[in-house]
Coordinates of C-alpha atoms and ligand atoms in Angstrom, one line a residue:
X7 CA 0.0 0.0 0.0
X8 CA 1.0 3.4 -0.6
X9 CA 1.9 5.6 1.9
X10 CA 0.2 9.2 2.6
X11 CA 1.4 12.0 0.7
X12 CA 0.5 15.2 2.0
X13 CA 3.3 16.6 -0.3
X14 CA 0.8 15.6 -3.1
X15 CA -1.8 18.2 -2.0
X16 CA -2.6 20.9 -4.2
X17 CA -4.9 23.9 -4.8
X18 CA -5.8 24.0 -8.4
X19 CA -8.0 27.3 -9.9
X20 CA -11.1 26.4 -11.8
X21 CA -11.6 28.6 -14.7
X22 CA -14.9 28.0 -16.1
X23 CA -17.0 30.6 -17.8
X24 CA -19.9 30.9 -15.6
X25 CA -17.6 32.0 -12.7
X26 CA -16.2 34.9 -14.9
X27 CA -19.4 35.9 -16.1
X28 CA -20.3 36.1 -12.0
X29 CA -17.1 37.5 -10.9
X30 CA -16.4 34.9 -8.7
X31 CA -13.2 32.8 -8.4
X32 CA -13.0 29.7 -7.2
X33 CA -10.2 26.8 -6.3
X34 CA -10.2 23.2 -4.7
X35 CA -8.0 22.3 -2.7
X36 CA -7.4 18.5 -3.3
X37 CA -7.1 16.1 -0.3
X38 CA -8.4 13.8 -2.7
X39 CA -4.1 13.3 -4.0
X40 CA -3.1 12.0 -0.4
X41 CA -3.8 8.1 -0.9
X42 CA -5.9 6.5 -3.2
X43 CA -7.7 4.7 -0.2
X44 CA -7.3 6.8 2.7
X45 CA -8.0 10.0 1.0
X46 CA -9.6 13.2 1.3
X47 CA -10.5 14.3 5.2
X48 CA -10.2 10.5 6.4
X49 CA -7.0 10.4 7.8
X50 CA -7.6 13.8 9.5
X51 CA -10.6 12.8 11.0
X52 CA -9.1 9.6 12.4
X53 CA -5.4 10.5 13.4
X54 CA -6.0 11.4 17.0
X55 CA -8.4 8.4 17.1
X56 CA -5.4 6.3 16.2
X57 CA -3.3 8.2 18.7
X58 CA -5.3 7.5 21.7
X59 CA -5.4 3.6 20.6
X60 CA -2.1 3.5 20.3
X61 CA -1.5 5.5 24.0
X62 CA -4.0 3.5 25.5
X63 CA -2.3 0.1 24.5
X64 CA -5.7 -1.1 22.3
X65 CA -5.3 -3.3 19.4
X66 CA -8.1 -3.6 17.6
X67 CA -9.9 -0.9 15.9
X68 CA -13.5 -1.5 16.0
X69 CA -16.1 1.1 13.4
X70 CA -19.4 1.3 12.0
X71 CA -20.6 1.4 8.7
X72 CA -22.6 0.3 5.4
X73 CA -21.3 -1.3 2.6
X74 CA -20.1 1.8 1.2
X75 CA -18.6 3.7 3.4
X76 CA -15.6 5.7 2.4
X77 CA -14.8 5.9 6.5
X78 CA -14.9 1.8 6.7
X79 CA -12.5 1.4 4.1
X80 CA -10.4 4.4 5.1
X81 CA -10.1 2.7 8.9
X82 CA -9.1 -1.1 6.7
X83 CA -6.3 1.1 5.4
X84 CA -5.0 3.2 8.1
X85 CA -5.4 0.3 10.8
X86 CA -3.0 -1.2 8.2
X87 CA -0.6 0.9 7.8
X88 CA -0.1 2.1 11.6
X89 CA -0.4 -1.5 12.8
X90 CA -3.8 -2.2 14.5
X91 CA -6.2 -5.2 14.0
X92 CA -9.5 -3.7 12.2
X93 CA -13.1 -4.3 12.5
X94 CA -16.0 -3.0 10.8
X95 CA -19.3 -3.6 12.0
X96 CA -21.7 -3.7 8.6
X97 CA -25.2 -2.7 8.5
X98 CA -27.7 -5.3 7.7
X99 CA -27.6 -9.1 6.2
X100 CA -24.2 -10.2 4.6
X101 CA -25.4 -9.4 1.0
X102 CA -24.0 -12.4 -1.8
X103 CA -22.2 -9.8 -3.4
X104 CA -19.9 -7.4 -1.4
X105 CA -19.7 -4.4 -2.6
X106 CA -16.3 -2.9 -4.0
X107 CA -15.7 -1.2 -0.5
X108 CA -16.2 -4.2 1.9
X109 CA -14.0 -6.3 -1.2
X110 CA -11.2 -3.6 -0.6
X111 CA -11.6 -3.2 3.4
X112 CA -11.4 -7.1 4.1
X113 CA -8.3 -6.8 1.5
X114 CA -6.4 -4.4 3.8
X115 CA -7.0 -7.2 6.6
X116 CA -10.1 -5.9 8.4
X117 CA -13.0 -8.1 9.8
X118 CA -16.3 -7.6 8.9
X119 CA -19.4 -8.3 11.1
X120 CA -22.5 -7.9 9.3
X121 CA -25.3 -7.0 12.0
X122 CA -29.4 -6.6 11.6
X123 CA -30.6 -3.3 10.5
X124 CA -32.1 -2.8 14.6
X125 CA -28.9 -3.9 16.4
X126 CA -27.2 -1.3 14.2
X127 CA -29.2 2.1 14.7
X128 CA -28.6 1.4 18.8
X129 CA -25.3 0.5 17.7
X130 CA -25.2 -2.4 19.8
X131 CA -21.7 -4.1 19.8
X132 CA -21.7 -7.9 18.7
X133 CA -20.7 -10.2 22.5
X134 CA -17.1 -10.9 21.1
X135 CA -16.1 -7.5 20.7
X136 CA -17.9 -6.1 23.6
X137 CA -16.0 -8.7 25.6
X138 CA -12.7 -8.3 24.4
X139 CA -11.0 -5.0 26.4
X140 CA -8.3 -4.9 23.3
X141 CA -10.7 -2.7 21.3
X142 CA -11.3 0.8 20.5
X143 CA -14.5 2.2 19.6
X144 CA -14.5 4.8 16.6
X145 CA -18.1 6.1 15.7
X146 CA -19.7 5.5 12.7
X147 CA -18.2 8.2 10.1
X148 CA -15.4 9.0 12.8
X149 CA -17.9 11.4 14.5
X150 CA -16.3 13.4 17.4
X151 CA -14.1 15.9 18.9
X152 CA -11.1 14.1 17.8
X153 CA -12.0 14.0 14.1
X154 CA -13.1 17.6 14.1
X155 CA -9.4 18.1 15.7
X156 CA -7.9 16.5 13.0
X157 CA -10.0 18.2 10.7
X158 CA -9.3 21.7 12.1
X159 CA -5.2 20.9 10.3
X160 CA -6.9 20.6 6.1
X161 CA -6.3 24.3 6.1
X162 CA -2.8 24.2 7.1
X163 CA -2.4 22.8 3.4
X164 CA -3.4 26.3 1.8
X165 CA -3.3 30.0 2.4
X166 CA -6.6 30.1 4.4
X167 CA -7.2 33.7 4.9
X168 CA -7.8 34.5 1.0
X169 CA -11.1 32.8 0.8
X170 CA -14.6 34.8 1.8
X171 CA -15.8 31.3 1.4
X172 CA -14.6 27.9 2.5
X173 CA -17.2 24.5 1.0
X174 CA -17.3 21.1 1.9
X175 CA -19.5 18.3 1.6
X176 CA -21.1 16.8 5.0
X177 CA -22.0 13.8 5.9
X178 CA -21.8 13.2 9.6
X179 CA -20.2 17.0 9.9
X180 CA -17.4 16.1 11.7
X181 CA -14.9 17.8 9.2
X182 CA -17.4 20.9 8.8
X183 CA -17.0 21.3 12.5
X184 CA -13.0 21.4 11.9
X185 CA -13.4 23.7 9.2
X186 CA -15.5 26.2 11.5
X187 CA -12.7 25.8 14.2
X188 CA -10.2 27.0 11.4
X189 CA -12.0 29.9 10.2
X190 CA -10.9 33.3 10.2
X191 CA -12.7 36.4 10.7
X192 CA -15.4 37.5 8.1
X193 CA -15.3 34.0 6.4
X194 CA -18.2 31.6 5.7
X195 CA -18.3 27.7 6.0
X196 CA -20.9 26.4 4.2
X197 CA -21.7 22.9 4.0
X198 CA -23.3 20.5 1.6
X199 CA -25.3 17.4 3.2
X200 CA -25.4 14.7 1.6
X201 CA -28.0 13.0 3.4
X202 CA -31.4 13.8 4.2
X203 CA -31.3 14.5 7.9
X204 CA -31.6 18.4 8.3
X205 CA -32.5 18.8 12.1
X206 CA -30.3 16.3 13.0
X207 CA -26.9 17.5 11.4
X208 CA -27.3 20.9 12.5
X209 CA -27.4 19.5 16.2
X210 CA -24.3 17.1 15.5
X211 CA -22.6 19.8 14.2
X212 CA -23.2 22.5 17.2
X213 CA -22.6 19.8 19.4
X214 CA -19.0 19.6 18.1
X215 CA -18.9 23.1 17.8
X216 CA -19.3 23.9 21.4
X217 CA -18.6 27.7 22.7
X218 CA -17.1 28.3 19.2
X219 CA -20.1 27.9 17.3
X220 CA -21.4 31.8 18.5
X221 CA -18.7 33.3 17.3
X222 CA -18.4 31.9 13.4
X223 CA -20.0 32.3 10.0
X224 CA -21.3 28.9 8.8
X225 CA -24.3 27.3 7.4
X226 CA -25.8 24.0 5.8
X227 CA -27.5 24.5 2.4
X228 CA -29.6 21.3 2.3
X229 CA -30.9 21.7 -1.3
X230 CA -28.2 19.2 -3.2
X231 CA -28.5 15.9 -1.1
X232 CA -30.2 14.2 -4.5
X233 CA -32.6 12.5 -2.9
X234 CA -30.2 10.7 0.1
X235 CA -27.1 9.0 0.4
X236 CA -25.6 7.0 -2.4
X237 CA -28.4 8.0 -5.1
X238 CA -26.7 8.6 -8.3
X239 CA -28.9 10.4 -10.5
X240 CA -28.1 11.0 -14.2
X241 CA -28.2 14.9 -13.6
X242 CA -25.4 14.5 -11.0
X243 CA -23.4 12.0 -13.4
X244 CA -23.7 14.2 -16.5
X245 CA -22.4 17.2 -14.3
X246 CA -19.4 15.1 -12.7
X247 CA -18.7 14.3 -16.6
X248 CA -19.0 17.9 -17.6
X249 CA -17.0 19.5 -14.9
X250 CA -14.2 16.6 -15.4
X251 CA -14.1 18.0 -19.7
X252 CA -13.3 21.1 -18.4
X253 CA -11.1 20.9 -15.6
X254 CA -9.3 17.6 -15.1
X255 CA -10.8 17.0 -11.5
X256 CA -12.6 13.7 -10.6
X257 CA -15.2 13.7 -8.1
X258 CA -17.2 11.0 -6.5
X259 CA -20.8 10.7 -6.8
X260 CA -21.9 10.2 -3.2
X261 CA -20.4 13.5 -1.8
X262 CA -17.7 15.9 -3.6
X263 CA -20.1 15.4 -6.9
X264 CA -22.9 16.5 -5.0
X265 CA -20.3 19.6 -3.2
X266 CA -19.5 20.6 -6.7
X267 CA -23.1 20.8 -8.2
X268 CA -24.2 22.6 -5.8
X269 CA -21.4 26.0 -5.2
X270 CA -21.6 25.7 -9.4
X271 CA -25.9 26.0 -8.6
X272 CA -25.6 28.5 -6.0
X273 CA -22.7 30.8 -8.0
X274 CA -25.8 30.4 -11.1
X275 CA -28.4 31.6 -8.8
X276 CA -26.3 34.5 -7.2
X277 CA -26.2 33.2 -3.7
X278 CA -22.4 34.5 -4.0
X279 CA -21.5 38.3 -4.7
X280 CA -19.3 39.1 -7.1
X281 CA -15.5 39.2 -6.1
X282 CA -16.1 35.9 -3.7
X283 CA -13.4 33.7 -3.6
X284 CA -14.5 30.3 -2.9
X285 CA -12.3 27.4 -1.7
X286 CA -13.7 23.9 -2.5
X287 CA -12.6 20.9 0.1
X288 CA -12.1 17.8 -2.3
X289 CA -12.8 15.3 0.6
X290 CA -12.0 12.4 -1.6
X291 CA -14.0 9.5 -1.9
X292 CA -13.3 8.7 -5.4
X293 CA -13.1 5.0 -4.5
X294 CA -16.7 4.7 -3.9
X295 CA -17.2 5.3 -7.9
X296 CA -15.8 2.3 -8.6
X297 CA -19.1 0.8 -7.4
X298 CA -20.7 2.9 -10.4
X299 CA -21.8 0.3 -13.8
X300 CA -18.7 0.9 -15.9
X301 CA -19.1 3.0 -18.3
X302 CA -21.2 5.8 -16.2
X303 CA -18.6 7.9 -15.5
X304 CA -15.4 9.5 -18.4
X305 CA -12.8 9.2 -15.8
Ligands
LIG19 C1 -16.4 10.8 4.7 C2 -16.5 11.8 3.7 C3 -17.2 13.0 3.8 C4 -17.9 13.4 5.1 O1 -17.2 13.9 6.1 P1 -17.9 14.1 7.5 O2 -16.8 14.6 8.4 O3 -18.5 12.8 8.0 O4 -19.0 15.1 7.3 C5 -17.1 14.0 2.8 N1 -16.5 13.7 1.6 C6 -16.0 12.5 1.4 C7 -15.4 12.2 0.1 C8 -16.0 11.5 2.4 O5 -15.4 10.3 2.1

């Protein structure tokens, strides 16, 4: 396996003509270059995770997730490379066919316990782990004040303070809430849910927040979740097509596709005035396309 490469990172201008026509420049800054497995905000959200196994003398990483979960894959691969036993604990029935994901996780050595649909939403840990005292417990997504920690550091990796407008994607907001930490005066985080779970998020994400949360500028826009998690529709493929022809950057279609649509919606529909400058988190994920028909997407 690889190893990380933050030296890989880059911030790359888009120069499209609707953000001309608008004023408005806008650049992505590309976590998705760190590892082809571990990539985008998944090794920030889980390094002080790992740390505290490691200081605590646990072996055995133990995490939540379905069968396509950019976070179960991303644990497979960091347990891996930092030496610690992996478990992921799988929603639902053992299906006959894995998906890509679960193929690559148990690849990089992790064990996979598939639990009922019930068990799973009260998280309820299967006897043999909750028996064991070798393990350490990383929620589902790598929710927490750890992975918001981590998260705080992605905007070490460019020159923060020339953006009025900082985007990522959200799924269980833990890197939003690092991103919020980071901010500097006068800037906005927005975030783009992927999920339909509006009341919900918001409450995860102050909860991260903490006394920090009254003094920044963010929001969720919860207009480009497409219908829930995973739902590749052909509007959101043709754009991740489009946008690739002109600029060269892959995204994924269950949360930096949906990031990108929508900042390219909202810059259409003026929610930006002209002389923003927007930075774009590519989270990564671009594994979880490979669970797309072949063919679907150009890249
Ligand atoms: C996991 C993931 C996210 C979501 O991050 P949260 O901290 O859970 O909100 C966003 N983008 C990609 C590509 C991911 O893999």
């Amino acid at each position: 396996m690889p190893p990380l490469s933050f030296g890989s990172i880059t911030v790359d201008e888009v120069d499209v003509p609707l953000l001309h026509e608008k004023k408005i420049r806008l650049a992505v800054l590309r976590l998705d270059k760190i590892h082809p497995i571990i990539s985008g905000n998944k090794w920030f959200k889980l390094k002080y995770y790992l740390d505290e196994a490691k200081n605590s003398g646990r072996k055995n990483i133990v995490t939540f997730g379905g069968a396509y979960s950019n976070h179960i894959v991303a644990v497979a691969a960091a347990g891996r490379l930092c030496g610690f036993k992996t478990t992921g604990i799988i929603r639902g029935e053992k299906p006959a066919i894995l998906s890509h994901t679960l193929k690559q996780a148990i690849a990089y050595g992790m064990l996979l316990i598939f639990i009922s649909r019930e068990d799973y939403r009260s998280k309820n840990l299967p006897g043999e782990i909750r028996n064991s005292d070798e393990f350490y417990l990383v929620n589902e997504g790598g929710y927490g004040i750890h992975g918001a920690k981590g998260s705080v550091e992605i905007l070490t990796y460019c020159k923060k303070e020339d953006y009025s407008h900082i985007a990522c994607a959200v799924g269980t907001s833990t890197m939003m809430a690092g991103l919020v930490k980071a901010a500097v005066a006068g800037q906005e985080i927005l975030g783009i849910p992927v999920l339909r779970n509006i009341e919900g998020l918001e409450k995860d994400l102050i909860n991260l927040l903490q006394a920090e949360g009254r003094e920044k500028s963010f929001r969720m826009i919860h207009a480009y979740h497409f219908g829930g998690y995973a739902k590749p529709t052909q509007e959101l493929v043709s754009f991740m097509n489009e946008f690739y022809k002109r600029t060269f950057i892959p995204t994924d279609f269950v949360y930096t596709g949906k990031l990108f649509y929508g900042v390219m919606d909202l810059v259409r529909n003026n929610f930006f005035p002209g002389g923003s400058n927007l930075l774009l988190i590519h989270s990564g994920g671009l594994q979880g396309n490979l669970s797309l028909p072949k063919g679907t997407l150009m890249f």
